[in-house]
Amino acid sequence: MPEKRIVLKNCGVIDPRDINTYLGQDGFKALAKARTELTPEQVIAEIKGSGLRGRGGAGFPAGLKWELARNAPGTEKYVICNADEGEVGTFKDRYILGRDPFSLIEAMAIAGYAIGSQTGYIYLRAEYYYLLNLLQNAIAQAQEGGFLKGLVIEICEGAGFYVCGEETALMDSIEGRRGEVRFRPPFPPTQGLWGKPTIINNVETLINIPQIILNGAEWFNHIGTERSKGTKVFSISGDVERPGVYELVMGSPLRELVEELALARDVKLVQVGGAAGRVLPYQEIDTPLAFETVLGAGAVIVFNESRDVIDIVFRTMEFFAEECCGKCTPCRLGTEAMIEILAKFVQGSGSKEDLTVLEDTARMMQLTSLCGLGQTAPNAVVDTLQYFPDLYQARISKSEVP
Amino acid sequence: MITVQLNGSEVQGRPGMTILELAQENGIDIPTLCYRSELNPIGACRICSVEVEGARTLVASCHTPIAPGMAIHTHSPKVLQARKSIVELLLASHPDACLVCDKANLCELRKLAADLGVGLPRFRIRKRYYPLEDVSPYIVRDLTKCILCQRCVRACREIKKQDVFAIAYRGFDSKVVVDQDQPLDKEVCRDCDVCISFCPVGALTKREEALVPKKGIPLIMKG
Ligand SMILES: Cc1cc2nc3c(=O)[nH]c(=O)nc-3n(C[C@H](O)[C@H](O)[C@H](O)COP(=O)(O)O)c2cc1C
Ligand code: SF4
Ligand code: FES
């Protein structure tokens, strides 16, 4: 399947500092169409009909989220754009924000119209501070152009913590508190920021919105697979010749991205979805990239034959232990236990019992952790135990082997 | 009324009720650690996890409301295995000081371990050693034993409206702190004792009661 530019349509085409270049590319036409031709309910019906699902990792249907927030009682509601982009190996939101800030603003205005909100927040990853000025400039130009009509968009700088990308921790962070995950339900569309109905969407999810409103749900619905509509923007890095950002139709095979576009050779394994994602060995390279199979936030990290699998898994776990918020027991102590055990395998002094403990702990973390961080932290362990069992066996201390 | 399946039998509950409350009303004992009926739930320890058919993960019963048609299993093999695994982690990072601990056989962690049949952990993890804090004339804090249930934090905040404690640092290094991680002294804390009565382990003790024999049912730890 070919590369297709829906999300990246304006990137490199417009001048991100000049709204007129955006207007020249049908900019703000979708917003005008939504406001004049469609009721908020019709906007939501359009998004629902398009089959658009969240691009931040979880793949929740965007239209349904908006509908829940629209129907939630209350007059004060919020729209949040999640631009925290913390997943290991993702850099597509940064790419989009720096090249097409206007589409994001237009999408947030459409979202505000649809759910009945006057306040929007862009939660910008702390390390992306250099984009602050560009975004503020874009908001100001949209404001001056009269496109925002009362909608106020504020930029909130991130707290520099992976878990603050998690929607509820992110809201705590905006509220000025320590970014700690809240339990659900209640879900944000009914009780989110300051306890008010809130929709939170990833940058890429939002960028799709103006296109869907302009071209119709039907158009979008015909792109992609049965349960994954549209395109996906991937950030590919690691042992590849051409790392970068690529947009592919949903369902494209992993091989196309890794070998044909990024020109990787001697691939040993690919981590799809970043640290929280799934690990695929080379024999799975024809797996289609979609919500039905593997996707996550679209971070693809390639490792070639020279890499040590257990070392990769160990470092992944170190990342999670470092970024765990510490609130829930399974993640706080589970990541720590896994580090201790994996360290033994790195050194070649593991035991059979350690393998059982790894499996038990992984299962418990997936089942009981409070948020996605703890639930996905063991993925790399689980997948490599499945695909590379021999490598673990080979690291069992010699004195253990009968 | 809401009708749900609880361990195979049909029972009725009121809207807004949690799974834990429903189980308690029906005489089913779900273990808890961070939950206390007097405090707002936070869902931190995950000991109270139960299985709800169709859910991707287990759910913590102390904060999950019942919904019509839910099929709940409070003691399925999957649930028991997960609870044991959590207790094993807590024990693995807990100082091996039970024999000389003032909480003795009133310790909720020991009770949980005994009830679930968890003995010596199969692995080691780091322990967090902090100096004993005995500056306060009222409270002795031994945070090495703290299991981060946040019961003291919430009791102080919600019952006494004082907010003396907060959580600082992150991940494994998370710690219940006073101000900018200062030892607890009499400037910030008066002697209401409320936090002490909420501590499930031996991390908080009343000064004058330290090292006084405790009453309670003896517990046996299986190993
Ligand atoms: C630990 C953790 C970190 C996350 N980080 C991000 C992030 O950096 N950016 C993002 O868009 N979503 C992130 N998410 C997903 C959000 O919680 C949320 O699902 C998403 O913002 C919803 O938007 P979407 O439906 O448009 O994907 C994270 C989730 C977890 C559990
Ligand atoms: S899973 Fe980890 S990050 Fe998420 S709430 Fe629990 S401790 Fe915090
Ligand atoms: S008792 Fe429910 S999470 Fe701790």
XYZ file of C-alpha atoms and ligand atoms in Angstrom:
668
model
C 0.000 0.000 0.000
C 1.311 3.437 -0.858
C 2.277 6.277 1.375
C -0.641 8.661 1.677
C -0.671 12.160 3.063
C -3.746 13.123 5.032
C -2.255 14.121 8.333
C 0.982 15.411 6.824
C -0.801 17.094 3.928
C 0.323 20.597 4.863
C 3.701 19.747 6.338
C 6.390 21.372 4.260
C 3.704 22.957 2.076
C 2.626 25.858 4.246
C 4.612 28.355 6.277
C 3.826 27.538 9.916
C 4.324 31.210 10.803
C 1.866 32.572 8.281
C -1.838 31.857 8.455
C -2.370 33.056 4.881
C -0.439 30.125 3.473
C -2.694 27.846 5.509
C -5.805 29.592 4.219
C -4.470 28.956 0.722
C -4.679 25.209 1.429
C -8.386 25.205 2.386
C -7.460 26.281 5.907
C -10.358 26.914 8.300
C -12.867 25.829 5.656
C -13.792 22.786 7.714
C -14.457 24.968 10.734
C -16.650 27.282 8.671
C -18.508 24.302 7.248
C -19.042 22.825 10.710
C -20.363 26.088 12.093
C -22.626 27.029 9.219
C -23.817 23.751 7.749
C -23.711 21.289 10.624
C -25.138 21.126 14.133
C -22.740 19.981 16.868
C -24.543 16.631 16.850
C -23.960 16.318 13.113
C -20.256 17.066 13.545
C -20.051 14.285 16.100
C -22.041 11.929 13.863
C -19.570 12.651 11.077
C -16.564 11.825 13.294
C -18.276 8.694 14.563
C -19.126 7.643 11.028
C -15.546 8.117 9.892
C -14.347 5.421 12.293
C -11.490 7.630 13.493
C -9.736 6.129 16.527
C -7.302 7.757 18.923
C -3.693 7.928 17.734
C -2.158 8.375 21.195
C -1.880 4.657 21.805
C -5.162 3.326 23.111
C -7.239 3.630 19.931
C -10.465 4.754 21.574
C -13.118 5.870 19.033
C -12.853 9.663 18.848
C -16.484 10.321 17.959
C -17.767 8.310 20.881
C -15.518 10.216 23.264
C -16.860 13.513 21.937
C -20.438 12.314 22.176
C -20.005 11.291 25.810
C -18.614 14.738 26.625
C -21.348 16.518 24.653
C -24.056 14.572 26.497
C -22.465 14.992 29.930
C -24.371 17.571 31.986
C -22.697 20.918 32.659
C -21.867 24.094 30.783
C -18.167 24.207 31.523
C -16.298 21.716 29.363
C -12.736 21.386 28.143
C -10.846 20.318 25.054
C -7.305 19.105 25.609
C -4.715 18.321 22.993
C -2.223 15.780 24.278
C 1.116 16.944 22.882
C 3.202 15.337 25.609
C 4.633 12.797 23.184
C 6.566 10.820 25.747
C 6.607 7.353 24.245
C 10.106 6.083 23.518
C 10.911 6.561 19.842
C 7.962 8.803 18.934
C 8.621 12.141 17.316
C 5.721 12.494 14.901
C 3.721 14.982 17.002
C 6.754 17.245 17.195
C 7.093 17.006 13.420
C 3.435 17.953 12.888
C 3.334 20.728 15.494
C 6.340 22.439 14.004
C 5.014 22.331 10.434
C 1.245 22.589 10.664
C 0.103 24.233 13.904
C -2.971 25.734 12.226
C -4.652 22.404 11.505
C -4.422 21.598 15.173
C -6.014 24.893 16.137
C -8.772 24.430 13.593
C -9.422 20.921 14.903
C -9.606 22.156 18.486
C -12.082 24.837 17.435
C -14.220 22.186 15.748
C -14.000 20.051 18.886
C -15.001 23.033 21.018
C -18.005 23.666 18.798
C -18.987 19.991 18.875
C -18.903 19.426 22.623
C -19.768 22.981 23.688
C -16.476 24.120 25.171
C -14.916 27.576 25.397
C -11.529 26.533 26.717
C -8.846 24.448 25.125
C -5.435 23.396 26.391
C -2.425 22.163 24.514
C -0.311 20.148 26.920
C 3.100 20.524 25.333
C 5.975 18.234 26.219
C 8.485 20.225 28.281
C 11.322 19.413 25.903
C 9.354 20.985 23.045
C 9.606 24.447 24.584
C 11.167 25.703 21.374
C 7.777 25.202 19.690
C 6.007 27.424 22.230
C 6.575 30.577 20.311
C 5.439 29.084 17.025
C 2.247 27.728 18.573
C 1.466 30.943 20.397
C 1.949 32.853 17.191
C -0.402 30.505 15.362
C -3.061 30.847 18.066
C -2.743 34.636 17.966
C -3.116 34.712 14.186
C -6.192 32.489 14.331
C -7.601 34.739 17.034
C -6.962 37.880 15.002
C -8.458 36.275 11.944
C -11.664 35.814 13.940
C -11.622 32.041 13.613
C -11.744 31.172 17.293
C -14.916 33.047 18.261
C -14.557 33.104 22.025
C -12.623 29.859 22.265
C -9.512 30.414 24.337
C -6.592 28.085 23.679
C -3.889 27.971 26.300
C -0.580 26.178 26.139
C 0.454 24.316 29.232
C 4.050 23.184 29.449
C 4.507 19.565 30.446
C 6.051 18.442 33.687
C 8.747 16.363 32.012
C 7.449 13.022 33.150
C 6.344 10.145 30.908
C 3.269 9.373 32.971
C 2.007 12.946 32.543
C 1.092 11.898 29.007
C -1.474 9.581 30.562
C -4.731 11.452 30.348
C -5.677 11.641 34.026
C -2.154 12.381 35.245
C -2.007 15.061 32.565
C -5.134 16.679 33.989
C -3.693 16.619 37.498
C -0.628 18.271 36.043
C -2.638 21.052 34.377
C -4.465 21.562 37.660
C -1.087 22.275 39.195
C -0.671 19.069 41.125
C 1.713 16.157 41.047
C 1.029 14.135 37.914
C -0.450 11.002 39.377
C -2.902 8.723 37.679
C -6.547 8.780 38.805
C -8.663 5.678 38.826
C -11.454 5.266 36.270
C -14.446 5.386 36.104
C -15.318 8.258 36.185
C -13.826 8.763 32.735
C -12.674 12.208 31.522
C -15.637 12.779 29.157
C -17.872 12.908 32.226
C -15.393 14.070 34.895
C -12.064 15.280 33.634
C -10.172 18.512 34.128
C -11.330 20.168 37.358
C -14.014 17.509 37.524
C -15.688 18.843 34.378
C -16.493 16.981 31.140
C -13.315 16.907 29.071
C -12.144 15.421 25.820
C -8.481 14.699 25.423
C -7.021 13.731 22.090
C -3.610 13.176 20.650
C -2.199 15.728 18.169
C -2.447 13.321 15.240
C -6.042 12.332 16.081
C -7.045 15.991 15.982
C -5.214 16.772 12.741
C -7.477 14.270 10.984
C -10.626 16.153 12.025
C -10.683 19.078 9.531
C -10.106 16.651 6.645
C -12.958 14.441 7.784
C -15.339 17.389 8.085
C -14.347 18.712 4.651
C -14.345 15.432 2.737
C -16.973 13.548 4.729
C -17.012 10.439 6.867
C -17.566 8.208 3.867
C -14.286 9.284 2.260
C -12.287 8.535 5.406
C -14.105 5.305 6.007
C -12.871 3.876 2.743
C -9.221 4.217 3.686
C -7.602 1.560 5.843
C -8.813 -1.714 7.281
C -12.034 -2.990 8.810
C -11.398 -1.537 12.264
C -8.580 0.930 11.588
C -9.568 3.790 9.332
C -7.380 6.384 7.680
C -3.632 6.610 7.805
C -1.049 6.406 10.568
C 2.023 8.531 11.001
C 5.018 6.479 12.084
C 8.252 7.573 13.703
C 10.922 5.085 12.757
C 14.372 4.970 14.283
C 17.132 2.594 15.284
C 19.178 0.500 12.879
C 17.793 2.003 9.704
C 19.319 4.042 6.950
C 16.494 6.557 6.659
C 14.945 7.240 10.038
C 12.090 9.719 10.139
C 8.381 10.319 9.904
C 6.286 8.416 7.364
C 2.543 8.355 6.835
C 1.069 5.069 5.634
C -2.423 3.776 5.040
C -3.607 1.661 7.969
C -2.951 -2.002 7.400
C 0.310 -1.518 5.492
C 2.786 -4.286 6.245
C 5.575 -3.571 8.702
C 8.037 -4.684 6.040
C 7.101 -1.778 3.796
C 7.952 0.741 6.487
C 11.051 -0.955 7.821
C 12.712 -2.291 4.691
C 11.314 -0.320 1.782
C 11.016 3.143 3.266
C 13.539 3.218 6.091
C 15.933 0.828 4.349
C 16.779 -1.424 7.272
C 18.940 -4.498 6.789
C 19.729 -7.572 8.921
C 16.749 -6.888 11.124
C 16.612 -8.992 14.274
C 13.567 -7.504 15.928
C 11.273 -4.522 15.753
C 9.611 -2.814 18.671
C 6.290 -1.412 17.460
C 4.623 1.117 19.750
C 7.751 2.152 21.618
C 8.768 0.834 25.018
C 5.146 0.027 25.820
C 4.673 -1.663 22.469
C 5.064 -5.165 21.187
C 8.292 -6.819 20.156
C 8.201 -8.597 16.819
C 10.998 -10.868 15.581
C 12.033 -10.650 11.933
C 9.808 -13.561 10.911
C 6.767 -11.410 11.790
C 7.862 -8.574 9.491
C 4.813 -8.975 7.260
C 2.413 -8.133 10.105
C 0.009 -5.403 8.998
C 0.186 -2.205 11.022
C -3.288 -1.578 12.433
C -5.198 -1.515 15.722
C -6.202 -5.138 15.110
C -2.547 -6.219 15.199
C 0.189 -3.856 16.419
C 0.244 -0.080 16.348
C 0.456 1.849 19.613
C 1.416 5.453 19.018
C 3.330 4.502 15.896
C 6.880 4.423 17.229
C 8.865 1.817 15.360
C 12.324 0.994 16.643
C 14.458 -1.362 14.614
C 17.239 -3.521 16.056
C 19.641 -5.407 13.821
C 21.517 -8.654 14.339
C 24.266 -6.955 16.315
C 21.920 -6.144 19.227
C 21.457 -8.129 22.397
C 17.792 -8.918 23.008
C 17.996 -9.248 26.775
C 19.874 -6.008 27.018
C 17.093 -4.267 25.092
C 14.475 -5.714 27.425
C 16.476 -4.733 30.494
C 16.834 -1.145 29.328
C 13.169 -0.942 28.459
C 12.334 -1.996 31.988
C 14.756 0.541 33.438
C 12.859 3.195 31.523
C 9.541 2.158 33.050
C 10.938 1.974 36.563
C 12.271 5.491 36.129
C 8.993 6.835 34.756
C 6.580 5.004 37.047
C 4.565 7.450 39.151
C 4.779 5.226 42.202
C 1.136 5.300 43.158
C 0.199 1.687 42.583
C 2.020 -1.319 44.006
C 2.143 -3.599 40.932
C 4.021 -1.060 38.832
C 6.151 0.547 41.547
C 7.506 -2.740 42.868
C 6.929 -4.890 39.783
C 9.245 -2.827 37.578
C 11.836 -2.879 40.354
C 11.617 -6.659 40.741
C 11.911 -7.134 36.998
C 15.012 -4.973 36.837
C 16.675 -7.092 39.512
C 15.803 -10.309 37.744
C 16.613 -9.103 34.228
C 19.965 -7.829 35.472
C 20.790 -11.408 36.384
C 19.991 -12.536 32.853
C 22.106 -9.743 31.425
C 25.005 -11.103 33.454
C 24.224 -14.725 32.653
C 23.314 -15.716 36.199
C 19.566 -16.232 35.931
C 17.713 -19.269 37.221
C 14.689 -21.290 36.193
C 12.777 -19.947 39.143
C 13.566 -16.414 37.955
C 11.782 -17.180 34.707
C 8.673 -18.281 36.617
C 8.821 -15.138 38.726
C 9.188 -12.999 35.591
C 6.111 -14.599 34.094
C 4.041 -14.325 37.298
C 5.027 -10.720 37.884
C 4.395 -9.752 34.257
C 0.937 -11.277 34.346
C 0.079 -9.583 37.628
C 1.265 -6.203 36.355
C -0.758 -6.499 33.159
C -3.855 -7.446 35.125
C -3.757 -5.177 38.136
C -1.786 -1.991 37.447
C -3.755 1.212 37.792
C -2.793 2.662 34.422
C -1.457 1.774 31.027
C 2.134 2.281 32.093
C 2.207 -0.642 34.484
C -0.103 -2.668 32.284
C 2.178 -2.386 29.275
C 5.573 -2.281 31.012
C 5.990 -6.082 30.865
C 5.159 -6.317 27.131
C 8.761 -6.547 26.018
C 9.438 -9.250 28.601
C 6.365 -11.265 27.645
C 7.037 -11.028 23.906
C 10.719 -11.890 24.084
C 9.990 -14.815 26.397
C 7.634 -16.020 23.681
C 9.826 -15.390 20.647
C 13.336 -15.806 22.047
C 13.054 -18.377 24.847
C 16.438 -19.865 23.956
C 18.185 -16.597 24.670
C 16.861 -16.630 28.230
C 17.707 -20.314 28.643
C 21.246 -19.585 27.517
C 21.622 -17.034 30.309
C 20.638 -19.410 33.078
C 23.586 -19.825 35.367
C 25.713 -22.821 34.365
C 25.500 -24.270 37.854
C 21.703 -24.460 37.430
C 21.711 -26.590 34.306
C 21.550 -30.301 35.158
C -31.698 -1.491 42.163
C -28.941 -3.023 40.063
C -28.723 -6.756 39.538
C -25.297 -8.356 39.178
C -23.761 -11.809 39.367
C -21.498 -12.148 42.372
C -19.483 -15.367 42.428
C -22.229 -17.085 40.501
C -25.263 -15.911 42.448
C -27.568 -13.116 41.486
C -27.532 -10.228 43.970
C -28.938 -6.728 44.089
C -27.127 -3.509 44.808
C -27.814 0.216 44.862
C -26.590 2.533 42.109
C -23.248 4.128 42.919
C -22.194 1.321 45.214
C -18.725 -0.175 44.697
C -18.052 -3.844 44.097
C -16.319 -3.986 47.476
C -19.351 -2.589 49.300
C -21.621 -5.036 47.531
C -19.379 -7.952 48.440
C -19.242 -6.838 52.059
C -23.049 -6.620 52.214
C -23.193 -10.150 50.935
C -20.716 -11.515 53.422
C -17.830 -11.904 50.986
C -14.465 -10.815 52.310
C -12.251 -9.061 49.767
C -8.860 -8.122 51.210
C -7.926 -4.426 51.123
C -4.895 -2.403 52.108
C -5.130 1.207 50.946
C -8.900 1.340 51.302
C -10.598 2.505 54.505
C -14.313 3.187 54.612
C -13.693 6.539 56.361
C -11.461 7.806 53.525
C -11.871 8.459 49.820
C -10.581 5.508 47.813
C -7.413 5.959 45.717
C -6.900 2.540 44.189
C -3.197 2.400 44.987
C -2.450 -1.025 46.437
C -4.545 -3.121 43.990
C -4.968 -5.917 46.555
C -8.745 -5.677 46.246
C -8.647 -6.546 42.526
C -11.438 -8.779 41.297
C -12.359 -10.326 37.973
C -15.236 -8.867 35.969
C -16.183 -10.993 32.987
C -15.402 -9.274 29.705
C -12.972 -6.748 31.209
C -9.476 -6.597 29.739
C -7.834 -6.407 33.138
C -8.870 -7.120 36.692
C -10.580 -4.163 38.376
C -9.989 -2.765 41.841
C -13.201 -3.366 43.754
C -12.725 -0.509 46.237
C -13.404 2.183 43.643
C -15.202 0.444 40.785
C -18.951 0.981 40.866
C -21.270 -1.899 40.076
C -23.052 -1.858 36.726
C -26.095 -3.798 35.577
C -25.319 -7.306 34.402
C -21.748 -7.364 35.722
C -20.455 -10.872 36.415
C -17.944 -10.582 39.260
C -15.563 -13.186 40.656
C -13.876 -12.176 43.867
C -11.774 -15.269 44.470
C -11.083 -16.865 41.076
C -7.665 -18.504 40.578
C -6.577 -15.551 38.419
C -7.506 -13.109 41.190
C -5.837 -15.084 43.966
C -2.656 -15.481 41.934
C -2.481 -11.739 41.291
C -3.130 -10.848 44.943
C -0.434 -13.250 46.087
C 1.985 -11.792 43.626
C 1.318 -8.260 44.925
C 1.814 -9.326 48.535
C 4.999 -11.119 47.557
C 6.319 -7.850 46.085
C 5.396 -5.909 49.202
C 7.155 -8.438 51.400
C 10.195 -8.515 49.149
C 10.734 -4.794 49.580
C 9.816 -4.731 53.267
C 12.549 -4.816 55.908
C 12.870 -8.222 57.554
C 12.168 -6.729 60.945
C 8.881 -8.347 61.948
C 10.368 -9.923 65.063
C 11.293 -6.588 66.534
C 8.514 -4.497 65.017
C 6.108 -2.681 67.308
C 3.168 -3.445 65.048
C 3.770 -7.112 65.810
C 0.728 -9.253 65.155
C -1.505 -6.285 64.398
C 0.283 -5.728 61.119
C -2.113 -5.808 58.175
C 0.606 -6.832 55.753
C 1.472 -9.874 57.853
C -2.188 -10.736 58.154
C -2.622 -10.517 54.390
C 0.412 -12.694 53.803
C -0.891 -15.271 56.251
C -4.399 -15.240 54.774
C -3.150 -15.632 51.216
C -0.497 -18.172 52.139
C 2.443 -16.097 50.968
C 5.705 -17.041 52.633
C 9.230 -15.943 51.916
C 9.427 -14.070 48.599
C 11.101 -15.982 45.781
C 13.222 -13.000 44.815
C 14.958 -10.002 46.270
C 14.362 -6.372 45.533
C 15.850 -3.186 46.844
C 14.564 -1.918 50.137
C 14.180 1.751 50.884
C 16.114 2.487 54.046
C 15.450 5.813 55.754
C 16.712 7.018 59.098
C 14.193 6.624 61.899
C 12.405 9.941 62.481
C 11.862 10.546 66.167
C 12.067 14.322 66.369
C 8.363 14.728 67.013
C 7.251 14.404 70.628
C 4.164 12.513 69.441
C 4.982 10.307 66.498
C 7.843 8.025 65.616
C 8.086 7.579 61.835
C 9.942 4.583 60.458
C 9.446 5.059 56.735
C 11.555 2.041 55.874
C 8.415 0.080 56.699
C 6.018 2.318 54.751
C 4.046 0.557 52.007
C 2.732 3.794 50.455
C -0.969 3.140 51.029
C -1.352 6.908 51.634
C -3.784 6.269 54.476
C -1.929 8.721 56.743
C -1.884 11.326 53.982
C -5.617 11.054 53.456
C -6.553 10.746 57.137
C -4.701 13.956 57.940
C -6.177 15.728 54.940
C -9.718 14.432 54.962
C -10.479 13.873 58.621
C -8.360 16.538 60.331
C -8.161 18.932 57.355
C -4.478 19.461 58.120
C -2.592 18.269 55.051
C 0.656 17.678 56.909
C 1.739 14.844 54.598
C 2.213 14.572 50.857
C 3.880 12.213 48.421
C 7.206 13.279 46.954
C 9.722 11.758 44.529
C 8.554 9.188 42.056
C 8.369 5.522 41.258
C 10.231 3.291 43.657
C 11.606 6.342 45.476
C 8.151 7.713 46.310
C 7.957 8.792 49.905
C 5.461 10.285 52.317
C 7.006 13.618 53.219
C 6.370 16.653 55.384
C 6.994 20.016 53.699
C 10.102 19.772 51.537
C 10.953 16.385 53.008
C 11.663 17.614 56.521
C 11.395 15.444 59.615
C 8.006 15.690 61.275
C 8.189 18.079 64.215
C 5.740 19.721 66.556
C 5.608 22.904 64.491
C 3.521 21.295 61.776
C 1.827 18.460 63.620
C -0.245 18.517 66.754
C -0.898 15.350 68.660
C -4.192 14.221 67.147
C -2.772 10.745 66.423
C -5.220 10.188 63.604
C -2.556 9.087 61.140
C -1.121 6.554 63.559
C -4.395 4.711 63.886
C -4.600 4.487 60.102
C -1.159 3.023 59.452
C -1.501 -0.655 58.489
C 2.133 -1.448 59.252
C 4.705 -0.306 61.779
C 5.706 2.887 60.014
C 3.901 5.225 62.414
C 3.918 4.667 66.157
C 2.813 6.714 69.113
C 5.889 7.745 70.986
C 4.864 6.567 74.431
C 3.540 3.286 73.103
C 6.669 2.178 71.315
C 7.870 -1.125 72.720
C 4.763 -1.813 74.814
C 3.292 -5.346 74.414
C 0.400 -5.480 71.925
C -2.784 -7.493 72.200
C -4.270 -9.299 69.237
C -4.804 -12.668 67.652
C -1.511 -14.367 66.948
C -0.857 -14.960 63.291
C 1.040 -17.762 61.686
C 3.129 -17.045 58.621
C 3.216 -19.906 56.192
C 6.514 -20.445 54.509
C 1.847 6.032 30.575
C 1.076 6.629 29.456
C 1.634 7.658 28.691
C 0.925 8.239 27.660
N 1.521 9.220 26.939
C 0.838 9.781 25.917
C 1.443 10.808 25.138
O 2.580 11.199 25.369
N 0.722 11.360 24.129
C -0.555 10.941 23.847
O -1.167 11.471 22.929
N -1.144 9.974 24.556
C -0.487 9.390 25.587
N -1.098 8.409 26.330
C -2.487 8.044 26.009
C -3.448 8.977 26.747
O -3.693 8.466 28.045
C -4.781 9.066 26.050
O -5.249 7.783 25.809
C -4.734 9.816 24.765
O -4.201 11.085 24.955
C -6.109 9.937 24.220
O -6.073 10.545 22.954
P -6.470 9.752 21.655
O -7.774 9.053 21.927
O -6.596 10.794 20.633
O -5.375 8.784 21.386
C -0.386 7.798 27.363
C -0.939 6.764 28.113
C -0.233 6.179 29.136
C -0.858 5.080 29.917
S 0.820 1.772 36.654
Fe 2.689 2.893 37.304
S 2.443 4.879 36.405
Fe 0.419 3.928 36.346
S -0.557 4.487 38.258
Fe 0.514 2.622 38.696
S 2.502 3.318 39.505
Fe 1.596 5.041 38.455
S -7.798 -1.543 48.586
Fe -8.508 -1.232 46.551
S -6.693 -0.572 45.578
Fe -6.028 -0.711 47.636
